[in-house]
XYZ file of C-alpha atoms in Angstrom:
672
model
C 27.292 -27.219 13.472
C 30.832 -26.782 13.875
C 33.672 -25.158 16.355
C 32.310 -21.709 16.390
C 28.964 -22.778 18.048
C 28.884 -21.017 21.281
C 26.005 -20.168 24.221
C 24.075 -17.220 22.766
C 26.010 -14.286 23.669
C 24.727 -10.908 25.866
C 24.929 -7.348 24.578
C 27.956 -5.600 24.525
C 27.079 -3.704 27.408
C 29.216 -2.946 30.669
C 25.352 -2.541 32.659
C 24.001 -6.304 31.172
C 23.836 -8.844 33.736
C 25.378 -12.003 34.233
C 24.799 -14.409 31.210
C 24.385 -17.296 33.563
C 20.349 -18.096 32.326
C 19.961 -16.566 29.262
C 19.004 -18.964 26.799
C 21.775 -21.700 25.116
C 22.243 -22.273 21.737
C 24.692 -25.164 20.950
C 24.654 -28.866 19.087
C 22.385 -30.102 22.426
C 20.448 -26.676 22.619
C 16.964 -26.115 22.499
C 15.750 -23.354 19.943
C 12.840 -23.801 21.781
C 13.822 -21.888 24.239
C 15.258 -18.792 22.338
C 12.050 -18.749 20.036
C 9.827 -18.535 23.313
C 12.198 -15.227 24.205
C 11.862 -13.507 21.054
C 7.894 -14.569 21.525
C 7.649 -12.449 24.776
C 9.100 -10.286 23.154
C 6.935 -9.723 19.913
C 10.202 -10.277 17.849
C 8.337 -13.595 16.515
C 4.714 -14.801 15.607
C 3.643 -18.060 17.587
C 2.823 -18.738 13.525
C 5.408 -18.073 12.469
C 7.509 -20.551 15.508
C 4.292 -22.872 14.054
C 5.248 -23.220 10.731
C 9.583 -23.405 12.032
C 8.368 -26.332 13.853
C 5.810 -27.874 11.240
C 9.365 -27.663 8.557
C 11.792 -29.719 11.344
C 9.252 -31.463 13.464
C 10.609 -33.052 16.822
C 14.587 -31.935 14.728
C 14.770 -28.495 16.205
C 17.162 -28.761 18.513
C 19.439 -30.557 15.910
C 18.141 -28.276 12.870
C 18.362 -24.964 14.085
C 19.617 -23.147 11.028
C 16.405 -24.956 8.972
C 14.748 -24.278 12.357
C 15.529 -20.140 12.403
C 15.288 -19.997 8.461
C 11.754 -21.222 8.516
C 10.685 -19.178 11.632
C 12.207 -15.946 10.096
C 10.931 -16.282 6.472
C 7.427 -16.532 7.411
C 8.090 -13.551 9.652
C 9.160 -12.000 6.796
C 5.505 -12.442 4.943
C 4.098 -11.250 7.714
C 5.993 -7.885 7.645
C 5.258 -7.205 4.102
C 7.803 -8.967 2.757
C 7.265 -12.108 -0.241
C 11.055 -13.669 0.981
C 13.789 -13.619 3.587
C 17.414 -11.869 2.825
C 19.886 -14.575 4.273
C 22.744 -11.771 3.953
C 20.769 -9.303 5.319
C 19.325 -11.710 7.553
C 23.346 -11.824 9.005
C 24.429 -8.580 9.084
C 21.599 -6.724 10.497
C 18.854 -9.053 12.642
C 16.887 -5.905 14.103
C 15.524 -5.679 9.881
C 14.074 -8.867 9.964
C 12.338 -9.712 13.045
C 9.982 -7.179 14.664
C 12.693 -5.169 17.199
C 12.778 -1.865 18.109
C 15.231 0.583 16.794
C 17.886 -1.293 19.041
C 18.771 -4.905 18.077
C 19.065 -6.283 21.694
C 16.064 -5.896 25.016
C 15.885 -7.349 27.957
C 14.270 -10.272 29.107
C 13.943 -11.314 32.789
C 16.997 -9.374 33.512
C 18.985 -11.336 30.645
C 19.493 -9.246 27.007
C 18.759 -11.179 23.906
C 20.709 -10.318 20.751
C 20.174 -11.766 17.536
C 22.739 -11.234 16.127
C 24.957 -13.378 18.666
C 22.297 -16.256 18.421
C 23.783 -16.226 14.791
C 27.489 -16.367 15.858
C 26.344 -18.846 18.591
C 25.164 -21.195 15.297
C 28.004 -20.705 13.437
C 26.557 -18.801 10.769
C 29.645 -16.928 9.440
C 28.576 -16.293 6.127
C 25.536 -16.728 3.296
C 27.679 -19.377 1.887
C 27.872 -21.018 5.119
C 23.578 -20.848 5.417
C 23.067 -21.934 1.577
C 24.733 -25.405 2.575
C 23.099 -25.757 5.598
C 19.755 -25.238 3.240
C 20.537 -27.033 0.537
C 20.779 -30.111 2.320
C 17.412 -30.246 3.643
C 14.707 -31.587 1.533
C 12.504 -29.074 2.496
C 14.252 -26.870 0.345
C 14.515 -27.236 -3.151
C 16.384 -24.386 -5.548
C 14.912 -22.239 -7.901
C 17.047 -23.120 -11.308
C 15.402 -27.129 -11.145
C 12.062 -25.689 -10.338
C 12.616 -23.549 -13.563
C 13.668 -26.239 -15.391
C 10.857 -28.615 -14.060
C 13.016 -31.557 -12.917
C 11.634 -31.887 -9.695
C 8.197 -31.367 -7.106
C 8.404 -28.320 -5.388
C 9.049 -28.034 -1.394
C 7.524 -25.654 1.442
C 10.895 -23.274 0.818
C 12.958 -22.295 -2.174
C 16.270 -20.818 -2.299
C 16.529 -18.716 -5.424
C 20.548 -16.509 -5.514
C 20.857 -15.868 -1.745
C 17.150 -15.540 -1.338
C 14.710 -18.085 0.654
C 10.892 -17.516 -0.502
C 7.629 -19.441 0.497
C 7.138 -22.182 -2.395
C 3.588 -19.751 -2.660
C 5.490 -16.391 -2.778
C 8.127 -17.936 -5.056
C 5.846 -19.393 -7.602
C 3.397 -15.904 -7.397
C 6.750 -13.372 -8.278
C 7.369 -15.270 -11.176
C 3.919 -15.921 -12.744
C 3.736 -11.722 -12.275
C 7.064 -11.359 -13.642
C 6.495 -13.351 -16.350
C 3.096 -11.530 -17.122
C 4.537 -8.137 -16.699
C 7.185 -9.505 -19.254
C 4.422 -10.725 -21.923
C 3.240 -7.057 -21.922
C 6.272 -5.297 -23.015
C 5.639 -5.565 -26.394
C 7.879 -3.608 -29.637
C 6.886 -0.432 -30.465
C 4.261 -0.128 -32.642
C 5.120 1.851 -36.092
C 4.512 5.578 -35.744
C 1.077 6.741 -36.189
C 0.421 10.297 -37.066
C -2.979 10.391 -36.070
C -1.644 9.644 -32.310
C 0.675 13.169 -32.554
C -3.002 15.233 -34.380
C -4.546 13.921 -30.929
C -2.072 14.018 -28.424
C -1.600 18.044 -29.649
C -5.107 18.097 -29.471
C -5.694 17.267 -25.165
C -2.116 19.246 -24.920
C -1.833 22.909 -26.141
C 0.813 24.210 -25.573
C 0.141 26.130 -21.837
C 0.983 29.887 -20.656
C 2.655 28.034 -17.400
C 5.125 25.835 -19.620
C 8.439 26.935 -21.147
C 9.318 26.433 -24.846
C 10.483 23.015 -24.584
C 9.550 21.394 -21.380
C 7.869 18.102 -21.478
C 4.783 17.969 -20.436
C 4.950 14.853 -19.064
C 1.318 14.398 -18.967
C 0.828 14.311 -22.176
C 4.650 12.349 -22.638
C 2.609 9.702 -20.563
C 0.000 9.583 -22.707
C 1.785 9.457 -25.510
C 4.100 5.696 -23.476
C 0.522 4.017 -22.568
C -1.174 4.646 -26.121
C 2.239 2.444 -27.323
C 2.301 0.042 -24.569
C -0.038 -2.443 -23.550
C 1.342 -2.356 -20.313
C 1.806 1.606 -18.569
C 2.982 2.641 -15.338
C 1.994 6.507 -14.026
C 3.248 7.525 -10.708
C 2.342 10.884 -9.316
C 1.934 11.919 -5.857
C -1.339 14.501 -5.107
C -2.151 16.848 -7.741
C -0.136 15.838 -10.076
C -3.447 15.167 -12.536
C -3.350 11.423 -12.964
C -7.098 11.876 -13.296
C -6.761 14.672 -15.926
C -4.227 12.326 -17.502
C -5.832 8.944 -17.993
C -9.301 10.593 -18.771
C -7.085 12.595 -22.145
C -5.639 8.812 -22.295
C -8.861 7.043 -22.530
C -10.066 9.766 -24.853
C -6.816 9.476 -27.240
C -7.825 5.084 -27.051
C -11.515 5.960 -27.762
C -10.850 8.326 -30.512
C -8.263 5.815 -32.609
C -10.604 2.980 -32.560
C -14.198 4.803 -32.959
C -11.926 6.004 -36.228
C -10.744 2.994 -37.095
C -12.800 -0.255 -36.115
C -16.029 1.699 -36.081
C -16.766 1.255 -32.730
C -15.553 2.114 -28.862
C -13.149 0.706 -26.603
C -14.617 -1.629 -23.674
C -12.657 -0.005 -20.741
C -13.474 -0.330 -17.009
C -11.908 1.441 -14.406
C -11.156 -0.020 -10.766
C -9.355 0.023 -7.753
C -8.608 -2.006 -4.408
C -10.756 -0.137 -2.194
C -14.404 0.836 -2.140
C -12.973 4.289 -1.046
C -10.541 4.683 -3.879
C -13.236 3.118 -6.247
C -15.906 6.033 -4.989
C -13.248 8.525 -5.085
C -12.124 7.862 -8.186
C -15.331 7.176 -9.607
C -15.773 11.106 -8.498
C -12.506 12.464 -9.661
C -13.516 10.950 -13.528
C -16.932 12.244 -13.278
C -15.801 15.834 -12.276
C -13.478 16.244 -15.061
C -14.251 14.247 -18.128
C -16.789 17.452 -19.607
C -14.247 19.815 -18.665
C -11.672 17.958 -20.520
C -13.538 15.995 -23.239
C -16.530 18.041 -25.206
C -17.378 15.990 -28.076
C -20.275 14.056 -27.195
C -19.382 10.457 -28.600
C -16.027 9.939 -26.731
C -17.950 11.533 -23.345
C -20.580 8.747 -23.468
C -17.449 6.293 -24.694
C -15.762 6.949 -21.216
C -17.055 5.210 -18.064
C -16.903 7.159 -14.844
C -17.938 4.646 -12.675
C -15.193 2.666 -10.805
C -15.418 -0.784 -9.028
C -13.395 -2.591 -6.807
C -10.816 -5.334 -7.824
C -12.506 -7.598 -6.021
C -16.009 -7.057 -7.675
C -14.267 -6.102 -10.636
C -12.425 -9.785 -10.539
C -15.967 -11.963 -9.053
C -14.456 -12.965 -5.387
C -15.602 -16.069 -4.972
C -17.392 -16.576 -0.915
C -14.847 -18.169 1.861
C -12.134 -18.981 -1.218
C -8.888 -16.915 -1.897
C -10.277 -17.510 -5.472
C -12.366 -15.520 -8.434
C -14.673 -16.104 -11.192
C -12.619 -14.267 -14.021
C -8.754 -15.973 -14.464
C -6.872 -17.684 -17.448
C -9.595 -19.636 -18.225
C -12.608 -16.961 -17.769
C -10.469 -13.356 -18.884
C -12.144 -9.881 -18.111
C -14.041 -8.853 -20.887
C -12.704 -5.376 -21.741
C -9.775 -4.028 -23.549
C -8.621 -1.499 -20.933
C -8.267 -1.667 -17.211
C -7.347 1.509 -15.471
C -5.652 0.553 -12.043
C -6.033 3.704 -9.755
C -4.406 3.190 -5.498
C -2.096 0.702 -7.800
C 0.683 1.384 -4.414
C -2.283 -0.955 -2.576
C -2.203 -3.499 -4.868
C 0.009 -6.560 -3.103
C 1.681 -9.429 -5.140
C -1.271 -12.256 -4.693
C -4.199 -9.245 -6.202
C -1.738 -8.597 -9.039
C -0.996 -12.450 -10.259
C -4.964 -12.414 -9.594
C -5.609 -9.698 -12.298
C -3.005 -10.042 -14.631
C -3.981 -13.869 -14.805
C -8.143 -12.362 -15.852
C -6.297 -10.307 -18.377
C -6.272 -11.470 -22.592
C -3.086 -11.096 -24.074
C -4.401 -8.262 -26.011
C -5.548 -6.114 -23.395
C -4.313 -2.460 -22.064
C -3.502 -1.955 -18.191
C -2.589 0.919 -17.104
C -2.032 1.370 -13.306
C -2.362 4.766 -11.662
C -0.776 5.138 -7.916
C 2.266 7.045 -6.035
C 5.333 4.857 -5.116
C 5.870 7.128 -2.486
C 3.119 6.012 -0.112
C 2.898 2.900 1.875
C 2.923 -0.750 0.336
C 0.088 -3.275 0.387
C -0.692 -4.031 3.459
C -0.301 -7.587 2.941
C 2.966 -8.999 0.681
C 5.190 -7.249 -2.062
C 5.216 -3.799 -3.267
C 4.415 -4.575 -6.457
C 4.108 -0.490 -7.902
C 7.472 0.550 -5.921
C 9.079 -2.227 -7.765
C 7.708 -1.046 -10.952
C 8.313 2.449 -10.437
C 11.922 2.018 -9.173
C 15.269 2.831 -10.540
C 13.045 4.043 -14.119
C 15.927 6.999 -15.184
C 15.227 6.807 -18.780
C 13.668 5.447 -21.972
C 15.882 3.230 -24.306
C 17.041 5.308 -27.261
C 14.056 3.654 -29.276
C 11.472 4.582 -26.427
C 13.051 8.082 -26.318
C 13.395 8.828 -29.706
C 9.489 7.962 -30.367
C 7.861 9.833 -27.568
C 10.072 13.019 -28.947
C 8.428 12.949 -31.575
C 4.740 12.110 -30.652
C 5.064 15.683 -27.835
C 7.687 17.144 -29.882
C 9.824 18.074 -27.648
C 13.381 16.998 -25.898
C 13.260 14.927 -23.320
C 16.193 14.688 -21.466
C 18.845 12.998 -21.855
C 19.005 9.888 -19.275
C 21.986 6.814 -18.906
C 20.191 4.986 -17.052
C 18.104 2.457 -18.279
C 15.546 -0.663 -16.775
C 13.901 -3.211 -17.433
C 10.037 -1.451 -16.786
C 11.747 1.820 -17.912
C 9.358 2.077 -21.070
C 6.642 1.264 -19.342
C 6.840 4.193 -16.845
C 6.043 7.199 -16.621
C 6.315 9.720 -13.449
C 4.598 12.812 -13.198
C 6.366 15.294 -10.895
C 4.827 18.318 -11.002
C 1.957 19.228 -8.960
C -1.058 21.417 -9.617
C -2.258 21.109 -6.440
C -0.243 22.506 -3.918
C 1.415 25.949 -4.532
C 4.039 27.512 -3.070
C 2.014 28.733 -0.458
C 0.840 25.105 0.366
C 2.216 23.914 3.631
C 0.878 20.571 3.042
C 2.740 20.762 -0.014
C 5.919 21.750 1.011
C 5.866 19.524 4.239
C 5.096 16.471 1.879
C 7.945 17.119 -0.034
C 10.236 17.959 2.829
C 9.439 14.434 4.142
C 9.441 12.598 0.904
C 13.155 13.854 0.324
C 13.993 12.951 3.677
C 15.102 16.265 4.849
C 14.662 16.983 8.518
C 15.979 20.095 8.391
C 12.520 21.023 5.501
C 10.466 19.423 7.701
C 11.587 22.057 10.821
C 12.144 25.028 7.858
C 7.798 24.540 7.635
C 6.870 23.998 11.123
C 8.676 27.312 11.349
C 7.464 29.403 8.179
C 4.072 29.948 9.826
C 1.988 28.143 7.167
C -1.923 28.604 7.066
C -2.787 25.049 6.303
C -0.155 22.640 9.035
C -0.213 22.784 12.508
C 1.432 20.816 14.883
C -0.207 19.814 18.767
C 2.366 18.410 21.592
C 0.984 16.128 23.134
C 3.785 16.450 25.542
C 2.217 19.680 26.857
C -0.983 20.230 26.325
C -1.457 16.570 26.406
C -4.818 14.635 25.147
C -7.623 17.303 25.762
C -6.482 19.531 23.028
C -6.367 16.797 20.736
C -10.030 15.421 21.660
C -11.372 18.640 21.212
C -9.991 18.940 18.173
C -11.407 15.673 17.544
C -14.605 16.612 18.466
C -14.746 19.646 16.524
C -13.622 17.911 13.094
C -16.507 15.437 13.889
C -19.388 17.581 15.289
C -19.652 18.907 10.700
C -22.040 15.382 10.325
C -22.921 14.443 14.337
C -24.709 18.220 15.020
C -27.397 17.944 11.529
C -27.519 14.340 11.649
C -31.124 14.180 11.988
C -31.693 16.830 9.304
C -29.240 15.401 6.502
C -30.245 12.718 4.017
C -27.929 9.052 4.399
C -25.464 10.678 0.875
C -25.591 13.857 2.668
C -24.014 12.999 5.857
C -21.522 9.846 4.166
C -20.189 13.067 2.307
C -19.808 15.259 5.508
C -18.392 12.161 7.423
C -15.556 12.672 5.089
C -14.534 15.678 5.273
C -12.686 15.318 8.302
C -10.541 12.045 9.295
C -8.536 11.689 12.593
C -5.377 8.654 11.248
C -3.071 7.214 13.653
C 0.329 5.483 12.885
C -0.766 2.586 15.450
C -3.473 0.224 16.017
C -2.526 0.021 20.014
C -1.667 2.073 23.057
C -3.043 5.887 24.136
C -2.565 7.203 20.704
C -3.517 4.016 18.651
C -6.586 3.425 16.784
C -8.486 1.211 19.389
C -7.384 3.635 21.938
C -8.867 6.931 20.900
C -11.887 5.295 19.359
C -12.760 4.974 23.098
C -11.765 8.464 24.018
C -13.468 10.165 21.169
C -16.643 7.975 21.403
C -16.525 8.958 25.267
C -15.702 12.463 24.064
C -18.764 12.384 21.468
C -21.072 11.006 24.793
C -20.432 14.025 26.647
C -21.160 16.320 24.697
C -24.250 14.992 23.925
C -23.398 14.465 20.001
C -23.666 10.650 20.520
C -26.430 7.952 22.716
C -23.366 5.402 23.187
C -20.110 4.774 23.367
C -20.209 0.525 22.438
C -22.452 -1.171 20.109
C -25.001 0.523 16.980
C -26.255 4.536 17.709
C -26.365 6.962 15.213
C -24.062 8.823 14.416
C -20.993 5.714 14.384
C -18.962 5.355 11.429
C -17.764 1.623 10.674
C -15.280 0.351 8.313
C -15.726 -3.454 6.973
C -12.143 -4.845 7.376
C -13.153 -8.231 5.801
C -14.148 -9.098 2.484
C -18.064 -10.398 2.648
C -18.938 -10.816 -1.521
C -22.346 -12.005 -0.530
C -23.167 -8.421 0.644
C -21.141 -6.659 -1.826
C -18.873 -5.797 0.722
C -15.554 -5.410 0.829
C -11.836 -4.654 3.004
C -11.950 -0.852 3.352
C -15.400 0.108 3.018
C -17.287 2.919 5.217
C -20.011 3.080 6.424
C -22.231 5.470 8.407
C -25.100 4.332 11.183
C -28.448 6.359 10.837
C -31.874 5.906 11.865
C -33.644 4.144 9.243
C -35.582 7.169 7.100
C -39.170 4.648 6.817
C -38.551 3.540 10.760
C -36.802 5.883 13.098
C -36.770 3.146 15.998
C -34.311 0.886 13.820
C -31.351 1.969 12.075
C -29.266 0.848 9.728
C -25.983 1.241 8.054
C -25.611 3.518 4.942
C -22.436 3.152 2.391
C -22.425 4.312 -0.733
C -23.246 2.191 -3.572
C -20.790 1.077 -5.804
C -23.150 1.996 -8.724
C -22.802 6.063 -8.207
C -26.286 6.580 -9.661
C -27.657 4.388 -7.115
C -26.048 6.858 -4.481
C -26.194 4.640 -1.097
C -27.463 1.320 -0.041
C -28.196 -0.103 3.203
C -27.889 -2.934 6.178
C -29.622 -4.133 8.801
C -26.567 -3.549 11.260
C -27.091 -7.172 12.529
C -25.792 -8.508 9.135
C -22.807 -6.680 9.743
C -20.039 -9.052 10.614
C -16.478 -7.291 10.224
C -17.130 -4.175 10.975
C -15.008 -1.981 13.539
C -15.732 1.879 14.690
C -13.549 4.183 12.724
C -13.659 7.665 14.151
C -9.798 6.891 13.963
C -8.458 4.489 11.243
C -4.766 3.855 10.378
C -3.135 5.934 7.986
C -2.466 1.530 6.064
C -6.447 1.944 5.676
C -6.707 5.408 4.691
C -4.273 4.859 1.374
C -6.693 5.687 -1.048
C -9.168 8.354 0.248
C -8.927 12.248 0.712
C -9.658 14.127 3.624
C -10.976 18.423 3.356
C -9.587 18.183 6.983
C -6.813 15.383 8.500
C -5.613 14.851 12.534
C -2.422 12.381 12.328
C -1.290 11.232 15.768
C 1.991 9.412 16.027
C 3.260 7.494 18.914
C 5.715 9.023 22.281
C 8.598 6.473 21.134
C 10.160 5.958 17.686
C 8.578 2.808 16.148
C 9.053 0.880 13.365
C 6.137 1.324 11.712
C 7.304 5.041 11.383
C 8.995 6.014 8.297
C 8.872 8.455 5.840
C 6.057 6.515 4.037
C 4.581 6.810 6.310
C 3.992 10.612 7.540
C 3.927 11.428 3.209
C 0.648 9.066 2.853
C -0.914 10.478 5.905
C 0.319 14.337 4.978
C -1.124 13.860 1.831
C -5.032 12.511 2.544
C -5.207 16.295 3.322
C -6.897 19.051 0.939
C -7.082 21.881 2.967
C -5.797 21.729 6.551
C -2.954 18.794 8.319
C -2.497 19.177 12.183
C 0.408 16.752 13.771
C 0.061 15.981 16.785
C 2.561 13.887 19.124
C 4.150 13.652 22.158
C 8.066 13.104 21.034
C 8.537 16.735 19.678
C 11.387 15.531 17.249
C 9.632 12.328 15.827
C 8.363 14.178 13.091
C 11.385 14.733 12.143
C 13.099 11.735 13.081
C 10.726 9.071 11.404
C 11.851 11.170 8.112
C 14.360 9.933 7.994
C 13.462 5.695 8.482
C 12.240 4.151 4.921
C 9.886 1.689 4.454
C 11.949 -1.411 2.482
C 10.217 -5.061 1.079
C 12.351 -7.801 0.486
C 11.163 -9.037 -3.295
C 13.171 -9.817 -6.071
C 11.009 -8.628 -9.230
C 13.123 -7.033 -11.208
C 15.443 -9.069 -11.449
C 13.642 -11.712 -12.401
C 11.875 -9.799 -15.335
C 15.203 -8.852 -16.181
C 16.210 -12.787 -16.496
C 12.951 -13.686 -18.499
C 13.684 -10.286 -20.841
C 17.217 -12.128 -21.250
C 16.140 -15.569 -22.477
């Protein structure tokens, strides 16, 4: 440490109490006191502190910069970040700790200021911090690892980013696998142009010369082994992928005399079921040829089932040594795929297999570390000259000139036109306003009087209004429950869903699940509020390959048709032809009631009606992406309930960011 080392300062606030008992950090100070304070404030997790102690051992006081870096890089992983940006940590500590909107809070009458802590350690620049980390044997430079000169260490410095070794390696593996799939353009295929013209005729609503971006997406994907197609709800991703598969199968049947092996997958059971329904519903409408209908699958599975998750491990049956037996893999809801899963998925694909990723880059990122789809789509503002010319030839349209070219641009297409939300749709208008970060437009949506959106002021109307609306929503499946067969009951369950921003608190999942259960019992719609009872909806919270259940699967508790004195929990079967499957409640360990679920857990699902409940105070988790994702889960009606009337508008100004470096590492590999 150096001459700048000083005591931990208080926030620069006239009302701040004396600093006499605030934790200090000097050469002889104990960083453990600061960690204790941050744990009590909720700025760090116990795991983060344990990791820091593991890294420095008994030298916490003598190596505070190293200990702090270890705690923060662990904490970033817990918040979904792949790495710690040291520059960001110095400039804006609030962004790398689980802080409230302000970067300081009171603890026992004292304000603990993160910036002051960094100043007290003498970390006045990124260079100084890097020097300290570079001298530590627990940290290794990425450049030496790339060259194979040194053994791995627990942490890796790459530029001004600090990684846990596992994450650094996973990000590098994903980058290398993606670059390996970015092959040069093949020779122009005249048959492809003819097929595109067949499946994408000029439509009445399309202006002459206006690009049909679905057609562009199919043309691009048909010429590449890696294709990313991003678009919001109703932009035609399902239509696009069916036409793509029809084109690929027609080419294969004509050139090879046999169809391609195609598989469909999604991150969760609910997303896989919705993809299956979408494909099955649209296939016969779009494809008329019987041989193509039979060659295009309509059954989707989860990624865990596809890869063959091995019980009690993080490993899968399919990997580099045992690749998936397929020619084309289509993965929907790719925004939910975290870095580790993407690494496993790419490792299980043979070198000549095509990968098509579908998703919405504006939705919430994965719960685990990484935002792979967002990174792949970010800044893809134009095609390379060769790809631009090829797509214009194939599509017969003039594409808008764009000067910015990212390393991933020739593999990414953005679908922007929504066919679901027209000019009279409040859901569409509200989603666009939120996604644009336009709080004035959000306010205008409420004032426009759209029939399909509503707002409930919990401050004035209280929870009675919210509870009444929730009871009415779930009455649709609970009242006729005894007369419904299991499949119909599951379908009715999906007509309405209460979504929450938070898990805890009065307006969180835990509080509302209890409140709603009690209200339903008072109205004699359910018999109990605890344990197992007919009508209880449950969500699987942990993968259980032995039972064939995976995180996010939804089940419904019903009377056993063969023995009404017993209960069974029914789930949609992985194979839609089988309808449903059921299990005894005693076999289900990792489930929770889901009258209310978080917006994160709702990804990959759609409901006819949605009620989105927001907390009463600003929260770091309340962002533009969360609002957009919650709103767009609704097909016909969306209600937003909050005790803070201006919270919706203010949340549109908050964005999710994930520290990662996938694009840069792809660029490096392309330049080698």
